[in-house]
Tab-separated table of N, CA and C in Angstrom:
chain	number	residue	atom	x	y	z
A	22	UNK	N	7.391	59.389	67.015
A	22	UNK	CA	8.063	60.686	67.068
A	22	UNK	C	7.053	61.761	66.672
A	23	UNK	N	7.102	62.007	65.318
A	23	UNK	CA	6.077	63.451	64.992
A	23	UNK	C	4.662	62.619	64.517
A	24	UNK	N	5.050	61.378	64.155
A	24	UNK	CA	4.012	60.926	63.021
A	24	UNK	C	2.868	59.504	64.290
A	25	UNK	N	1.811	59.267	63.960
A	25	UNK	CA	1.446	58.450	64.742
A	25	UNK	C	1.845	56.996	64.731
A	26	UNK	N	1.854	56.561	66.570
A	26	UNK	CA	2.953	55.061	66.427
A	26	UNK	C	2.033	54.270	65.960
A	27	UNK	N	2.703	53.049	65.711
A	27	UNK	CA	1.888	52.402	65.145
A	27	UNK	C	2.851	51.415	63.957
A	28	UNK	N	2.300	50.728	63.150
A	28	UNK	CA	2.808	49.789	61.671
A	28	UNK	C	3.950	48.818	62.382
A	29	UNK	N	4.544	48.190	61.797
A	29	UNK	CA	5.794	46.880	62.363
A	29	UNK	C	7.122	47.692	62.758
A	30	UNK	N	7.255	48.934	62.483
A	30	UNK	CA	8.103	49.410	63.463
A	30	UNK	C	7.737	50.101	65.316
A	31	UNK	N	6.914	50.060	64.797
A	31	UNK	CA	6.513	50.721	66.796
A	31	UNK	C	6.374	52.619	66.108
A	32	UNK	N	7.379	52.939	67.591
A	32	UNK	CA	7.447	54.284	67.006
A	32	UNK	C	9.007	54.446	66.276
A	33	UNK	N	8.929	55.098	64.980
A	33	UNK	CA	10.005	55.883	64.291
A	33	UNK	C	11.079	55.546	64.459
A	34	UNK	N	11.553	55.705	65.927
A	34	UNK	CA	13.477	56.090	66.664
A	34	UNK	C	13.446	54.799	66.435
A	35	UNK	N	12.515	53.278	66.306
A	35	UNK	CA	13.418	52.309	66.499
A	35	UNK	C	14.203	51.886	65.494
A	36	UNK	N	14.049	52.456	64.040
A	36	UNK	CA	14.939	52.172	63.044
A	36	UNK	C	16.371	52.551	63.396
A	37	UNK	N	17.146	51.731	63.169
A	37	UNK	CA	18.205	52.290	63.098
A	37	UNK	C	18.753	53.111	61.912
A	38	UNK	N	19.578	54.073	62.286
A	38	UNK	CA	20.073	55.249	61.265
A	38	UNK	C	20.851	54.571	59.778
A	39	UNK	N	20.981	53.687	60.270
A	39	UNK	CA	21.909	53.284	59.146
A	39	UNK	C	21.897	51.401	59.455
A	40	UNK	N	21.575	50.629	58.205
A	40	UNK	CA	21.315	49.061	58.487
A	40	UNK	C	22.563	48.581	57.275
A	41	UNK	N	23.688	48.268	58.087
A	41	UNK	CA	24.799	47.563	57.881
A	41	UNK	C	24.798	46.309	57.127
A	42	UNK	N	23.996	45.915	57.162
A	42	UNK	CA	23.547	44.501	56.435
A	42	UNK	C	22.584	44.407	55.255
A	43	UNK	N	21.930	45.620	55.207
A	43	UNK	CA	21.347	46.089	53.806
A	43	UNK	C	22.590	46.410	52.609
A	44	UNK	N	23.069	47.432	53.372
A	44	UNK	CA	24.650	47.731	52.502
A	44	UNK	C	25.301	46.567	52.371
A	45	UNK	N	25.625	45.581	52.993
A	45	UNK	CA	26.325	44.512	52.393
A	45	UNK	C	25.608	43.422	51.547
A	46	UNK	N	23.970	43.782	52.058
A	46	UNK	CA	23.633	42.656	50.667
A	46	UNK	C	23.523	43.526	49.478
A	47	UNK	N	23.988	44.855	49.334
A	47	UNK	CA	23.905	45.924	48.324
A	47	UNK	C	24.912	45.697	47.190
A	48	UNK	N	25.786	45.856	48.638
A	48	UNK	CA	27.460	45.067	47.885
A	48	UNK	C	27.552	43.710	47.234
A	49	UNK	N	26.954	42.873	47.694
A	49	UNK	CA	27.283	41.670	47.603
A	49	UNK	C	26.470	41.556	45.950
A	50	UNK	N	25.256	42.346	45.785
A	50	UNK	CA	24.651	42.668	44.273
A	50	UNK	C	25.278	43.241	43.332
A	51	UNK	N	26.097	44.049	43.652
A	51	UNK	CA	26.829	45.018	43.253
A	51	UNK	C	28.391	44.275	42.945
A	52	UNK	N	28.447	43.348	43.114
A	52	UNK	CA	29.651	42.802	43.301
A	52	UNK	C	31.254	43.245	43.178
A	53	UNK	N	31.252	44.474	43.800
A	53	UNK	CA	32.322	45.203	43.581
A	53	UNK	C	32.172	46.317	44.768
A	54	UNK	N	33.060	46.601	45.917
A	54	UNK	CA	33.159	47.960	46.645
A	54	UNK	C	33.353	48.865	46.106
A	55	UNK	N	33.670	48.859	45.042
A	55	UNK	CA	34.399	50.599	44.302
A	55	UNK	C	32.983	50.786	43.990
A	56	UNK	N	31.663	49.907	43.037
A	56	UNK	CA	31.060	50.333	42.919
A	56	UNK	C	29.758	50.580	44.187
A	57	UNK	N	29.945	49.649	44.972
A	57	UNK	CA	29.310	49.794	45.813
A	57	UNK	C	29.392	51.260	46.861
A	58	UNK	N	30.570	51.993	46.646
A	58	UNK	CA	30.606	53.124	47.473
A	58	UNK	C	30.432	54.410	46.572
A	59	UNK	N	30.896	54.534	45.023
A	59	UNK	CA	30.511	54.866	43.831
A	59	UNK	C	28.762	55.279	44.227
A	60	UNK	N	27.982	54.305	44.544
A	60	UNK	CA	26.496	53.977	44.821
A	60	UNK	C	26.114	55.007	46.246
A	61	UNK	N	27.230	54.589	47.100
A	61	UNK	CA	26.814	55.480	48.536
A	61	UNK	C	26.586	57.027	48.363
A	62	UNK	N	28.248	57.392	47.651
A	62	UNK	CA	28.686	58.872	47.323
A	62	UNK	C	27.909	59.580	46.552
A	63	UNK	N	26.916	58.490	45.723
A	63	UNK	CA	25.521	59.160	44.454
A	63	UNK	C	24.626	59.383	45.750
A	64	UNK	N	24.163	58.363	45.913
A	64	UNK	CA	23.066	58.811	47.295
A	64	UNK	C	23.555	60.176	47.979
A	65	UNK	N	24.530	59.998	48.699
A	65	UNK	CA	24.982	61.234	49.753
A	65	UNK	C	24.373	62.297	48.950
A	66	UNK	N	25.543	62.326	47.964
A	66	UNK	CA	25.152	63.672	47.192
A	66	UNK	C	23.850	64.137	47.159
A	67	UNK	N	22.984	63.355	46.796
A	67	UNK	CA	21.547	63.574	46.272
A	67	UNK	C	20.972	64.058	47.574
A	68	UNK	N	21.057	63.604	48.822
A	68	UNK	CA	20.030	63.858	49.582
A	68	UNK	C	20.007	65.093	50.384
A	69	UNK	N	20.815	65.636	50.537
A	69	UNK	CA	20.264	67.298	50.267
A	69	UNK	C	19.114	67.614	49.358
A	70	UNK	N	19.399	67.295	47.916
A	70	UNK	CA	18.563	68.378	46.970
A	70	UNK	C	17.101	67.103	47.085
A	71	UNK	N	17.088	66.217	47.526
A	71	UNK	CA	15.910	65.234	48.045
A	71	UNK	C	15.219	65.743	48.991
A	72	UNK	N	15.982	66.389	50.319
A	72	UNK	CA	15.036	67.189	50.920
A	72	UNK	C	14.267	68.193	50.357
A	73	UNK	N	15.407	69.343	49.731
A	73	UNK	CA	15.157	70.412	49.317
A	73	UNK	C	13.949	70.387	48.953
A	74	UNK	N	13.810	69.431	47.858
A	74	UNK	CA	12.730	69.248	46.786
A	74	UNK	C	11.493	69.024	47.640
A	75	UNK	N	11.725	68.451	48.877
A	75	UNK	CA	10.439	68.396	49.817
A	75	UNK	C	9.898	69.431	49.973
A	76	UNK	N	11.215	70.228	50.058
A	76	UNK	CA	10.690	71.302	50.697
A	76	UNK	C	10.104	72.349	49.702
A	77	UNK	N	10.618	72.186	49.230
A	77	UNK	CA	9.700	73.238	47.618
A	77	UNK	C	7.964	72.633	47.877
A	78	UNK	N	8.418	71.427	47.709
A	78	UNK	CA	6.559	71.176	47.277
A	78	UNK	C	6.215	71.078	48.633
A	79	UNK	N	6.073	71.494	49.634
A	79	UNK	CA	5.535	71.868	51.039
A	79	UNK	C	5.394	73.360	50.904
A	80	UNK	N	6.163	74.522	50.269
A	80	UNK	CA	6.251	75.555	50.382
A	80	UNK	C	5.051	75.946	49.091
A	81	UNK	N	5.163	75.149	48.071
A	81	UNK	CA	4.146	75.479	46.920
A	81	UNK	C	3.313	74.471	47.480
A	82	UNK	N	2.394	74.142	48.218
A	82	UNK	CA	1.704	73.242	48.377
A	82	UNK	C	1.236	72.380	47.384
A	83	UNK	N	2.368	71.542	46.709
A	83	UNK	CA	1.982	70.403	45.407
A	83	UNK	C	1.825	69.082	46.316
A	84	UNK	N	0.770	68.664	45.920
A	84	UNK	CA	0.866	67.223	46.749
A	84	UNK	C	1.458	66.283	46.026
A	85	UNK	N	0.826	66.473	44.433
A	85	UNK	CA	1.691	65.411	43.507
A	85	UNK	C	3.078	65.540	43.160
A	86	UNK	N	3.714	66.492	43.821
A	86	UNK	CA	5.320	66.922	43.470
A	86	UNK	C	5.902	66.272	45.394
A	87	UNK	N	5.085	66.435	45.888
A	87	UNK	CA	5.825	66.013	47.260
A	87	UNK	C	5.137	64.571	47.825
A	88	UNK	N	4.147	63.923	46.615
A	88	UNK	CA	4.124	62.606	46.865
A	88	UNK	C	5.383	61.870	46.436
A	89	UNK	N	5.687	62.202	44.930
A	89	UNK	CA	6.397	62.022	44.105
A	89	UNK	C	7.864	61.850	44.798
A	90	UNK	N	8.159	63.130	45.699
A	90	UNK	CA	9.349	62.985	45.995
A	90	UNK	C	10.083	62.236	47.757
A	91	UNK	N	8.744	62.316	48.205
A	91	UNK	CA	8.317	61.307	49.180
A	91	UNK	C	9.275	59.933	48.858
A	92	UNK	N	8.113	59.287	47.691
A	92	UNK	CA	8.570	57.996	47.182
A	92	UNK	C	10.320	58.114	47.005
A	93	UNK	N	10.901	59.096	46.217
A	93	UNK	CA	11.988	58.904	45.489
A	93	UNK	C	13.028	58.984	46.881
A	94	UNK	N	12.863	59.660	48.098
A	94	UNK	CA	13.685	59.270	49.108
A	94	UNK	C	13.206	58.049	50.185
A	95	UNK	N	12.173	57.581	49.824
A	95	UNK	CA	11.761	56.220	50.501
A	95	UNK	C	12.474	55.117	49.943
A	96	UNK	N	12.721	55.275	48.551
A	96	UNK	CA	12.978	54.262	47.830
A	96	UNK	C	14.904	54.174	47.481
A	97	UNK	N	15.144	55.476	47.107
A	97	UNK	CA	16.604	55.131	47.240
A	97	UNK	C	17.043	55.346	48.721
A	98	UNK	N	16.602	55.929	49.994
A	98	UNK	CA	17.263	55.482	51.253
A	98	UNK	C	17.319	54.018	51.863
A	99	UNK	N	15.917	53.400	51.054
A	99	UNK	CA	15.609	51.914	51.142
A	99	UNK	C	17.237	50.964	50.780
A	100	UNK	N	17.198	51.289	49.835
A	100	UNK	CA	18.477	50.945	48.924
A	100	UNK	C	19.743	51.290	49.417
A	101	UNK	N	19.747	51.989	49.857
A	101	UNK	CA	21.468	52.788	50.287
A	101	UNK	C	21.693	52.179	52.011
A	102	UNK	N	20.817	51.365	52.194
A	102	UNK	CA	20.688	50.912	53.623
A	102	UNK	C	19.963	52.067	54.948
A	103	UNK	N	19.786	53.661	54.149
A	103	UNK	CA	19.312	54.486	55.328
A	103	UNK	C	17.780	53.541	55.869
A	104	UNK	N	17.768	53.398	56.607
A	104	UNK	CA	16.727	52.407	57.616
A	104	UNK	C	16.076	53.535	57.753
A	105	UNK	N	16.143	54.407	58.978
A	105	UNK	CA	15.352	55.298	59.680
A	105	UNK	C	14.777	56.608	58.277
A	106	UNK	N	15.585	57.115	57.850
A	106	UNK	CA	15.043	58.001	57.120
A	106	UNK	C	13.738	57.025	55.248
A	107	UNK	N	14.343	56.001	55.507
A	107	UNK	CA	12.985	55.043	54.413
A	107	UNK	C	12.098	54.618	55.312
A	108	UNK	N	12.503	54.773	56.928
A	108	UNK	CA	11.065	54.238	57.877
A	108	UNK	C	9.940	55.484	57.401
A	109	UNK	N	10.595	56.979	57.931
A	109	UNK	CA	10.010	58.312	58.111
A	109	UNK	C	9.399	58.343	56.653
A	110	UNK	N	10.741	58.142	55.951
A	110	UNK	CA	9.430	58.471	54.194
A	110	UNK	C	8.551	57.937	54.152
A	111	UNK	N	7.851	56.892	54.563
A	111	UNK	CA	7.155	55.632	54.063
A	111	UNK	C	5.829	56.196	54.649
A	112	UNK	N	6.440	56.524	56.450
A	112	UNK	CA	5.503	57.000	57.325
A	112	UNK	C	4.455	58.368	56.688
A	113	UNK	N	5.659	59.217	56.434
A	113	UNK	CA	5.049	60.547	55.553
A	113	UNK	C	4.281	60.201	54.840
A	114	UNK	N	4.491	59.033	53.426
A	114	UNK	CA	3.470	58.967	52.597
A	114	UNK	C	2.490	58.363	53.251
A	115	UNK	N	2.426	57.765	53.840
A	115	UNK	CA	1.148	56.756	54.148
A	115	UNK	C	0.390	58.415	54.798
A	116	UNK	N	0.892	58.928	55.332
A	116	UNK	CA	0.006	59.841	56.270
A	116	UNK	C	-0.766	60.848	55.126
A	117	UNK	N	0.194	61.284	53.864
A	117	UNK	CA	-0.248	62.228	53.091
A	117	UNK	C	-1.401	61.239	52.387
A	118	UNK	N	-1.097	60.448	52.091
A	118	UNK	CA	-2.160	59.302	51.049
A	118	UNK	C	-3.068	59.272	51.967
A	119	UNK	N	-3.290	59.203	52.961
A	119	UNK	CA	-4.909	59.037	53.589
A	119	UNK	C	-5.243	60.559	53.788
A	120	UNK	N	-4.886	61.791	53.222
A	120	UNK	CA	-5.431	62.963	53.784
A	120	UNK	C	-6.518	63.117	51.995
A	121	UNK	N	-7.334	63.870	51.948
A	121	UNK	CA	-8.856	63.883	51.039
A	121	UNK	C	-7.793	64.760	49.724
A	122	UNK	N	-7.852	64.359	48.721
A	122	UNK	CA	-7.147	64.720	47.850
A	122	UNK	C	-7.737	65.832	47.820
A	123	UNK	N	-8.937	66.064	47.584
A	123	UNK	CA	-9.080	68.101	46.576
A	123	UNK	C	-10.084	68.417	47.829
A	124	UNK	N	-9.645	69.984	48.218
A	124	UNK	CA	-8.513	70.003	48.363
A	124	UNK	C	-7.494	69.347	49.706
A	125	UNK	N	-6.355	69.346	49.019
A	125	UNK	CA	-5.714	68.646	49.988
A	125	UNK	C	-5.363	69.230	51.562
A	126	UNK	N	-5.896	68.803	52.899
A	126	UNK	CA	-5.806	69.113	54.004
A	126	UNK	C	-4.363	68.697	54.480
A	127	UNK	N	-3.777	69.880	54.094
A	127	UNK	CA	-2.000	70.424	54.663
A	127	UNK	C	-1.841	69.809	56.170
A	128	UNK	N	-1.564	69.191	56.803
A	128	UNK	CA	-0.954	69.357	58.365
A	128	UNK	C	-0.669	70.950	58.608
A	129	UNK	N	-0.991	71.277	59.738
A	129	UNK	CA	-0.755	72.510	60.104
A	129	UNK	C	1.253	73.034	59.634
A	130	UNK	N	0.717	74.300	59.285
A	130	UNK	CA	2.608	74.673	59.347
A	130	UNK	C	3.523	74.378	60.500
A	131	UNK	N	3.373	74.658	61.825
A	131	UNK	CA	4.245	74.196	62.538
A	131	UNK	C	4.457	72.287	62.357
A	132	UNK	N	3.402	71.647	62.427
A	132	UNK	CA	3.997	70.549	62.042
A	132	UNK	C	5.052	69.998	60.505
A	133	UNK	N	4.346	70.640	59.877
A	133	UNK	CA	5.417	70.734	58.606
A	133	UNK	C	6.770	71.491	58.902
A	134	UNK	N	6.651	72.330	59.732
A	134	UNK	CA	8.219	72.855	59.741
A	134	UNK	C	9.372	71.776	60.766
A	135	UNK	N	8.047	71.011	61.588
A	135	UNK	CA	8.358	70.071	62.952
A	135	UNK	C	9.018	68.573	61.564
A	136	UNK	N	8.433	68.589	61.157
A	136	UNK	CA	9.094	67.290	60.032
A	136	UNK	C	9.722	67.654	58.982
A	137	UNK	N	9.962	68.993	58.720
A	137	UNK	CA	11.127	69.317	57.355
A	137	UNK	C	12.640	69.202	58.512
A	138	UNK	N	12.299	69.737	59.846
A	138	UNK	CA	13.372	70.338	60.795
A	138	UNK	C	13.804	68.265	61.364
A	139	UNK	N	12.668	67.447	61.323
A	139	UNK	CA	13.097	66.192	61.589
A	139	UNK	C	13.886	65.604	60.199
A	140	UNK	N	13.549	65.513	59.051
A	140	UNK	CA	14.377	65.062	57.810
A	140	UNK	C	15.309	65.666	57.638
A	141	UNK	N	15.485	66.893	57.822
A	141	UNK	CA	17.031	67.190	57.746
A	141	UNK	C	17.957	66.905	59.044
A	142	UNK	N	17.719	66.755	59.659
A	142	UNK	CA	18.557	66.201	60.842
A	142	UNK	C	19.018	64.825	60.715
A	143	UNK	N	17.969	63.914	60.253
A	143	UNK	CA	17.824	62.724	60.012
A	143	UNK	C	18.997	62.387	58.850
A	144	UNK	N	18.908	63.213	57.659
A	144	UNK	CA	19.331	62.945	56.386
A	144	UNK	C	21.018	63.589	56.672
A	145	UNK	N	21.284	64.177	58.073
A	145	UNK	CA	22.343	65.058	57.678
A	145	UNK	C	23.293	63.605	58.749
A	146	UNK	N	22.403	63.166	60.298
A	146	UNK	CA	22.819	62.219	60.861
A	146	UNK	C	23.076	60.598	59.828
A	147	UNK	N	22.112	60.267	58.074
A	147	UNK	CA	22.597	59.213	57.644
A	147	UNK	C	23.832	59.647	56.782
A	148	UNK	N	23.708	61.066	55.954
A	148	UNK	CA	25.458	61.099	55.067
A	148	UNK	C	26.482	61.091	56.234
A	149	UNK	N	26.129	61.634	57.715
A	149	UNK	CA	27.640	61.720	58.528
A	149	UNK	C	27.655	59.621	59.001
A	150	UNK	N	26.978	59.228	58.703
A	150	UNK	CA	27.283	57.237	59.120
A	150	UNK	C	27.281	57.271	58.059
A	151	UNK	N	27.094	57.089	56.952
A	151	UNK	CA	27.015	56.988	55.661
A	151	UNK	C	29.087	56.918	55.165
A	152	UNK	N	29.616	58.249	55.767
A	152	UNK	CA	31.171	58.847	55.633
A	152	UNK	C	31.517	57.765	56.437
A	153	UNK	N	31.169	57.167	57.330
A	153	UNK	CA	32.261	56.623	58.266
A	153	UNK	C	31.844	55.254	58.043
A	154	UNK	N	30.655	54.807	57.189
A	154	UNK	CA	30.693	53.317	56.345
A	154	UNK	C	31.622	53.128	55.492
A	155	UNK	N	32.304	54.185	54.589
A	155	UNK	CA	33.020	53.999	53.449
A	155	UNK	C	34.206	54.041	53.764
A	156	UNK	N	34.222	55.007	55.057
A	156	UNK	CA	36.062	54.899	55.659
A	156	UNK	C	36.050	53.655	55.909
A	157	UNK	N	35.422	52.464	56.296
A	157	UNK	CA	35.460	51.310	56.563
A	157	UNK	C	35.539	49.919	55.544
A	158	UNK	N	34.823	50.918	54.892
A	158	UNK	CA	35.142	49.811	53.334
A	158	UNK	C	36.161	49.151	53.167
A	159	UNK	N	36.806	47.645	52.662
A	159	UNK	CA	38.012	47.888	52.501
A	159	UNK	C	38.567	47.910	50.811
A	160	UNK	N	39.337	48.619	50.172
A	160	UNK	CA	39.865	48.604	48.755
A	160	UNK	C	39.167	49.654	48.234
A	161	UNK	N	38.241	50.756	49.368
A	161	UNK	CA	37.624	51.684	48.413
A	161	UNK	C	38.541	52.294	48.279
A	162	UNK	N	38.509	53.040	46.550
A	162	UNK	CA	39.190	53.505	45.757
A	162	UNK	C	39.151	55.242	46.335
């Protein structure tokens, strides 16, 4: 997609938006749906101000504030079953980690606005599957 193809996914789109079977071995850890959707509804919430926060440290050009927060939506979308948006984080960091730390060589602005404008689409397409995983739940509270 924006980022170069390549690694054990191919290009990007082939993740799926949402991996159904991550969430149930989530659940199945979790051993409880109330808490297991308890878990979804924390995620949802968060990933707005997960972008946001991207977007701050893209706008202040911090690399260590938007490595940082890189990881923290790689790692809980990992978890919450978002597939495609922990493919894209992963992708992002790997791309920022090979750019020369001091100083750090930005991707041009239109591409940064081309991948803030792809994560929020992304993040807004996993809370709307995200809503219609939990309508599916059964006994959620």
């Amino acid at each position: 997609m924006l980022l170069r193809k390549g690694g054990h996914h191919g290009a990007m789109t082939t993740a799926p938006v949402l991996d159904a079977d991550a969430l149930g071995r989530l659940g199945e850890q979790l051993g409880d749906t109330d808490m297991l959707c308890r878990f979804i509804r924390r995620y949802e919430a968060m990933l707005g101000q997960r972008v946001e926060r991207l977007q701050r440290a893209l706008t202040a050009q911090d690399h260590e504030d938007w490595m940082d927060a890189v990881l923290s939506l790689k790692t809980s979308s990992a978890m919450a079953g978002a597939e495609a948006l922990s493919t894209l984080a992963a992708e992002l960091q790997e791309d920022f980690a090979s750019r020369p730390p001091t100083p750090v060589r930005w991707p041009a602005v239109e591409r940064l606005a081309e991948i803030m404008e792809c994560l929020r689409r992304l993040a807004a397409e996993t809370a709307r599957q995200l809503r219609i995983f939990l309508q599916q739940v059964p006994s959620a509270s």
